[in-house]
Coordinates of N, CA and C in Angstrom, one line a residue:
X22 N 115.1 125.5 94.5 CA 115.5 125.8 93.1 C 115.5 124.6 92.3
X23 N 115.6 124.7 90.8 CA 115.4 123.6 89.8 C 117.1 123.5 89.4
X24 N 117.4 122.8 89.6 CA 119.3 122.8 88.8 C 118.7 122.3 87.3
X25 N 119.8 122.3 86.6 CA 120.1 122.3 85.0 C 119.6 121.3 84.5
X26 N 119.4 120.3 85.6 CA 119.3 118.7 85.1 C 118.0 118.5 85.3
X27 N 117.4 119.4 85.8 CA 116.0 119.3 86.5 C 115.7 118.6 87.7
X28 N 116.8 118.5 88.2 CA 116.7 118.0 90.1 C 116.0 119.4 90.9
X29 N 115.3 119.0 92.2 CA 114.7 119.7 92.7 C 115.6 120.3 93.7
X30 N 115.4 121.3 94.6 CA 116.5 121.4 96.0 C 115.6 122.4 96.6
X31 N 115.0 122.0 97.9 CA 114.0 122.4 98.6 C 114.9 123.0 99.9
X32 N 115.0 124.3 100.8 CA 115.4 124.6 102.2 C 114.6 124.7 102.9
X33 N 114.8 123.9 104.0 CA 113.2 125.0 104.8 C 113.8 124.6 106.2
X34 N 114.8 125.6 106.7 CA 115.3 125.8 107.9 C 114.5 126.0 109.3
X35 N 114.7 125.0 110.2 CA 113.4 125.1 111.1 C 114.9 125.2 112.5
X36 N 114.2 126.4 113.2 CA 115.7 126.6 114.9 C 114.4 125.7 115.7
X37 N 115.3 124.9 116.4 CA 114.6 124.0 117.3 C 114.8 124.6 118.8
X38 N 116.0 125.4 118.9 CA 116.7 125.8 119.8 C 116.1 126.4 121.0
X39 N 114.8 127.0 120.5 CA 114.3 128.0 121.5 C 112.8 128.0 121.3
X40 N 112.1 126.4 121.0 CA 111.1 125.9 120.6 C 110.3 126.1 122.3
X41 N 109.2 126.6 122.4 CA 108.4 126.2 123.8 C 107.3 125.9 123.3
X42 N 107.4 125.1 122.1 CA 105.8 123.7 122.0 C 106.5 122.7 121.8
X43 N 106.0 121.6 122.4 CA 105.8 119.9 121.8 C 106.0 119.9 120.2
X44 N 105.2 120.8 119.7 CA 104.3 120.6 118.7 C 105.3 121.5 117.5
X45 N 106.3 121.2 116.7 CA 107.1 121.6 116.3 C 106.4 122.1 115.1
X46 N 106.1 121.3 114.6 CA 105.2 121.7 113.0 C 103.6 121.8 113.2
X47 N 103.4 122.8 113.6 CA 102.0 123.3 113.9 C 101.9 124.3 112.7
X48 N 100.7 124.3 112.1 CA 100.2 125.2 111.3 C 100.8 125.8 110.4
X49 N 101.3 127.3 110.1 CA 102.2 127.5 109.2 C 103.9 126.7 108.9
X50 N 103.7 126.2 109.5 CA 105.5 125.4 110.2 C 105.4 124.3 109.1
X51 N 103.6 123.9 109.4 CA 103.5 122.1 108.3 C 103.2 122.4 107.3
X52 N 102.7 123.6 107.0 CA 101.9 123.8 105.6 C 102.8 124.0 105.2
X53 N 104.4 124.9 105.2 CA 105.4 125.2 104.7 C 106.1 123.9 104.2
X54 N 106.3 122.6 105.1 CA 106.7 121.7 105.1 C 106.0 120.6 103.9
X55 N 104.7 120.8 103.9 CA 103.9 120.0 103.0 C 104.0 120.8 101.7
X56 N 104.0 121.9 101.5 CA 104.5 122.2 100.4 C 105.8 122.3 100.0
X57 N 106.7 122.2 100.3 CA 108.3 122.2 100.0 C 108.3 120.3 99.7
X58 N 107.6 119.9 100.4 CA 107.6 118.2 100.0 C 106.6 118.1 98.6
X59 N 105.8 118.6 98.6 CA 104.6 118.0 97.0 C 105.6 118.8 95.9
X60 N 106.3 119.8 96.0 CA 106.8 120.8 95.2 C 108.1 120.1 94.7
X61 N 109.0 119.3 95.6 CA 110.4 118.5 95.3 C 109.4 117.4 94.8
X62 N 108.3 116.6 95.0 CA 107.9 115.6 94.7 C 107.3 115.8 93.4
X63 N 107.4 117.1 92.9 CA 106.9 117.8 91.8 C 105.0 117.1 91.3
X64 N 104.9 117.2 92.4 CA 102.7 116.7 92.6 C 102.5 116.5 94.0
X65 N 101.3 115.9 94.0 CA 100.5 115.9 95.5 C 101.5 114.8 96.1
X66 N 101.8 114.9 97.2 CA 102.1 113.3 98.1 C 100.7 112.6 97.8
X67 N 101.0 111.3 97.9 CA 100.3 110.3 98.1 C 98.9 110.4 98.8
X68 N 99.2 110.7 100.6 CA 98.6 110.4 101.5 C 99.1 111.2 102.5
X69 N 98.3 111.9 103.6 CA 98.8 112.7 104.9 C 97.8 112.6 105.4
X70 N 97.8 113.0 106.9 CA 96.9 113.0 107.6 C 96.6 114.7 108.1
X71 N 95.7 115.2 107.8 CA 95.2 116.8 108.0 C 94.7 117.2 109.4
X72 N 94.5 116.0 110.4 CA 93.6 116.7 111.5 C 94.4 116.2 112.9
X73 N 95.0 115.0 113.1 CA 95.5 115.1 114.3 C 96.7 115.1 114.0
X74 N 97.8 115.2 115.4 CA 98.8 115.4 115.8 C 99.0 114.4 116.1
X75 N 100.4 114.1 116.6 CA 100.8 112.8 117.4 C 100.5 111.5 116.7
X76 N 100.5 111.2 115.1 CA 100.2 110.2 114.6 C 101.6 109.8 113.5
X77 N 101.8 108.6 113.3 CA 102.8 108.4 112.3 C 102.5 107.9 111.3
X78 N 102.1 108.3 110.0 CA 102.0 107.5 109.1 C 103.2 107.3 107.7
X79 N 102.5 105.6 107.6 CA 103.6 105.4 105.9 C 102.7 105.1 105.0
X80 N 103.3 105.7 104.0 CA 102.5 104.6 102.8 C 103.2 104.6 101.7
X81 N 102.7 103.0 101.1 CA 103.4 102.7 100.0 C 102.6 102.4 98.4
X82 N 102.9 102.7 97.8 CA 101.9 102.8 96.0 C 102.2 101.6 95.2
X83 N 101.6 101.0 94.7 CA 101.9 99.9 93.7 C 102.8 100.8 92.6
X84 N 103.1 99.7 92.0 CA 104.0 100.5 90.8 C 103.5 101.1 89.6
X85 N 101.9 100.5 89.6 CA 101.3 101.2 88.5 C 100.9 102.8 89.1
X86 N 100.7 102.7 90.4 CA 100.0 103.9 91.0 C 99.0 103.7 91.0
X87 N 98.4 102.5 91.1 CA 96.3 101.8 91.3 C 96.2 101.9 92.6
X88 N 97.1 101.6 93.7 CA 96.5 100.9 95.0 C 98.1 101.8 96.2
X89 N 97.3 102.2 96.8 CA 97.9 102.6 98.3 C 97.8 102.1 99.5
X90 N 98.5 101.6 99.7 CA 98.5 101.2 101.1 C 99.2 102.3 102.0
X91 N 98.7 102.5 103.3 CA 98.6 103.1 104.5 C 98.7 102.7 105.8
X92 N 99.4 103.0 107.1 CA 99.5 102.5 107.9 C 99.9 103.8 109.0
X93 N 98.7 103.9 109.7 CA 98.7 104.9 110.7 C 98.7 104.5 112.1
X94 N 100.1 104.9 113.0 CA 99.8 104.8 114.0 C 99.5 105.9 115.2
X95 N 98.5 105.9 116.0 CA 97.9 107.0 117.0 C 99.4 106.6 118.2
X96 N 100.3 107.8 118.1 CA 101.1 108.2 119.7 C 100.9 108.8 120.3
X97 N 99.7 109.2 120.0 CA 99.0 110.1 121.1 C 98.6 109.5 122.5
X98 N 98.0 110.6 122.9 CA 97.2 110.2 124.9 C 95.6 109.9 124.6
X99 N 95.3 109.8 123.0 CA 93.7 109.7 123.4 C 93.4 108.8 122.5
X100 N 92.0 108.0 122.6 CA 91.7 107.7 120.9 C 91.1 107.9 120.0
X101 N 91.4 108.0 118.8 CA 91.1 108.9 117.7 C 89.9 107.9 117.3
X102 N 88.7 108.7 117.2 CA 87.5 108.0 116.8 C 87.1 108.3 115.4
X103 N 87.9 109.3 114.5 CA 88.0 109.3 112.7 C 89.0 110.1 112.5
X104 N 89.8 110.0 111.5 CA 90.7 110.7 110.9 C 90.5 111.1 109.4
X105 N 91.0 112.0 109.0 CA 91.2 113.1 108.2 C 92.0 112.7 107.1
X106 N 92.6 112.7 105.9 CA 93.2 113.0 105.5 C 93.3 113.4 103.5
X107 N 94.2 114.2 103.3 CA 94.5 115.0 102.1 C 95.2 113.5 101.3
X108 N 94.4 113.1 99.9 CA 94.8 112.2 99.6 C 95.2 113.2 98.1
X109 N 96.1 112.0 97.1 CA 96.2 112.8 95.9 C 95.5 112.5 94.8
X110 N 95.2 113.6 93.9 CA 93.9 113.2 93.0 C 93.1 111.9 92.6
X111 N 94.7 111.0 92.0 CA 94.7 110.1 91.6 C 93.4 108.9 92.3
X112 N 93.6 108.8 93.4 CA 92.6 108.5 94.8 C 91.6 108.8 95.2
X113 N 91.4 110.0 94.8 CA 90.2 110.8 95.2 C 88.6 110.3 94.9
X114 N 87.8 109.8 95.6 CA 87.0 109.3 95.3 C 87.0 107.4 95.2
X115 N 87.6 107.1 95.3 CA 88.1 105.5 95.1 C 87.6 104.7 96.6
X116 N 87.6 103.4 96.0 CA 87.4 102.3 97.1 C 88.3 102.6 98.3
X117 N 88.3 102.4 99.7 CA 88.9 102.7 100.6 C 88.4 101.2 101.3
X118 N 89.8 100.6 102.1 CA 89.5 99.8 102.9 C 90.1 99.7 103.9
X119 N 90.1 98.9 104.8 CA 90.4 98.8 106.2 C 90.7 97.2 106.7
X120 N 92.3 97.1 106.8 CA 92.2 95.9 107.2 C 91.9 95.2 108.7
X121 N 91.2 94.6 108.7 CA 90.8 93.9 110.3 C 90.9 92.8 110.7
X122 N 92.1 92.2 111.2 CA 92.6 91.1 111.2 C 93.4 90.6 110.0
X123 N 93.1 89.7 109.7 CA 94.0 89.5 108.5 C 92.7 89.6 106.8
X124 N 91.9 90.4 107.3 CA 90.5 90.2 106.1 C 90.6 92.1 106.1
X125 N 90.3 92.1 104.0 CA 90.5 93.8 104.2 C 88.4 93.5 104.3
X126 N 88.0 94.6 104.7 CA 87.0 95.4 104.6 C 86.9 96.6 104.3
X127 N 85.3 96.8 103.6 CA 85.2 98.1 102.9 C 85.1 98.9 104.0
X128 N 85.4 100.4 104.4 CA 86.2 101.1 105.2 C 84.6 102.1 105.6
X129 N 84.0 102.6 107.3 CA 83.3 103.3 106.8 C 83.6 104.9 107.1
X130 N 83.4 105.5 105.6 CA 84.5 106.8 105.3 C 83.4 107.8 104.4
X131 N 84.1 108.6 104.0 CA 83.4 109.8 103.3 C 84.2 110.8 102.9
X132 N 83.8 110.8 101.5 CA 84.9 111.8 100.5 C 84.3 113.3 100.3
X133 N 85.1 114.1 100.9 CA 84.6 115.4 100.3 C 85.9 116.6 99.3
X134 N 85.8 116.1 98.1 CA 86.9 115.9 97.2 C 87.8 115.6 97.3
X135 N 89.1 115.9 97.3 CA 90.6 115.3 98.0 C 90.4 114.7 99.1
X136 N 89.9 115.1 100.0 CA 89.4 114.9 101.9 C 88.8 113.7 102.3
X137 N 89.7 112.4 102.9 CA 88.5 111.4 103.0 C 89.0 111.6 104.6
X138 N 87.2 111.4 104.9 CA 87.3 111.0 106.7 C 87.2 109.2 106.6
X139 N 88.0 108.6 107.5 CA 87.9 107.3 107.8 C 87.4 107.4 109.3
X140 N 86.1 106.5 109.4 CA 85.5 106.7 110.9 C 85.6 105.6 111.6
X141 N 87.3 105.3 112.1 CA 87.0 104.3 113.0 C 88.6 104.5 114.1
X142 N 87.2 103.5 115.0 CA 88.4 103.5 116.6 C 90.0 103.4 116.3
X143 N 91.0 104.1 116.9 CA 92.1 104.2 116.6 C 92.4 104.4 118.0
X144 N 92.9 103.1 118.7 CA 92.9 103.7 120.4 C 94.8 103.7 120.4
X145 N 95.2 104.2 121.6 CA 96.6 104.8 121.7 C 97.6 103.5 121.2
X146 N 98.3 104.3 120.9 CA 99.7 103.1 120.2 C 99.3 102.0 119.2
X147 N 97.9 101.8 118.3 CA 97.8 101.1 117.9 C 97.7 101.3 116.6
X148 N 97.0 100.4 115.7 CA 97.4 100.8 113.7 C 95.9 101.4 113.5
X149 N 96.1 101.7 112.4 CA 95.0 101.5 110.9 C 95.9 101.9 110.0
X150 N 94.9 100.0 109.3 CA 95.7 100.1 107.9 C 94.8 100.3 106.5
X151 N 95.0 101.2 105.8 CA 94.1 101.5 104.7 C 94.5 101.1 103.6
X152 N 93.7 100.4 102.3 CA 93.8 100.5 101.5 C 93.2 101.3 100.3
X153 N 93.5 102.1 99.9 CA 93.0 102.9 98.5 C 93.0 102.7 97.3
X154 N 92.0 101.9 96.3 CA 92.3 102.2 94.7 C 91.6 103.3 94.2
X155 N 92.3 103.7 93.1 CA 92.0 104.6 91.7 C 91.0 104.5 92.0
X156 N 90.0 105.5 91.7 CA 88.3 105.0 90.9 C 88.1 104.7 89.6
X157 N 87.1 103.6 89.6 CA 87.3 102.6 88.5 C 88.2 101.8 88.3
X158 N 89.1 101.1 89.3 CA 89.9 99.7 89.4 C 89.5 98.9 90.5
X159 N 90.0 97.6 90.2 CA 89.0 96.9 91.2 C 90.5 96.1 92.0

């Protein structure tokens, strides 16, 4: 609900109690979750990852909202050889990079409107770190 002041207040009660998956937010469980978050966030999140499981990501936005940094780690058992993810408008279509070592490089990826695949080795327990600008900022 919206209170008076226009603060958001989101519930989304999840029983863990009598769970028999790993996999707690599978499918309807995240989509619920991902919306009750863009909805309190009142717009898109930033950055998520749409296709694997078992991964942790953060990310942080400049202050103007030009540049996103990203930082994914694979906790999974395998390695992820591209990843997926729902980026917000603002991003959509923009430079994407990839840091490698301590040098960023341009990332090799592919936008299919919100949707960018980033195609590279992600072996278990280790990073990728992305950076995103706006389109049309340098």
């Amino acid at each position: 609900f919206v209170n008076g002041l226009g603060g958001r207040v989101g519930v989304l009660a999840l029983d863990l109690r009598d769970a028999i998956t790993p996999n707690l937010f599978a499918f309807r469980k995240r989509d619920l979750l991902v919306e009750v978050c863009e909805w309190l966030a009142d717009g898109h999140l930033p950055i998520r990852v749409v296709d694997r499981p078992n991964v942790m990501l953060l990310a942080n936005e400049d202050k103007g909202r030009t540049r996103l940094f990203s930082h994914l780690v694979n906790l999974s058992c395998d390695v992820q050889p591209s990843v997926s993810f729902a980026v917000a408008p603002r991003y959509a279509g923009g430079a994407v990079e990839i840091l490698d070592g301590a040098t960023w490089k341009s990332a090799d990826c592919g936008w299919k409107g919100r949707e960018l695949t980033v195609r590279a080795d992600v072996p278990v327990y280790k990073t990728l770190v992305l950076r995103l600008k706006r389109k049309g900022t340098d």
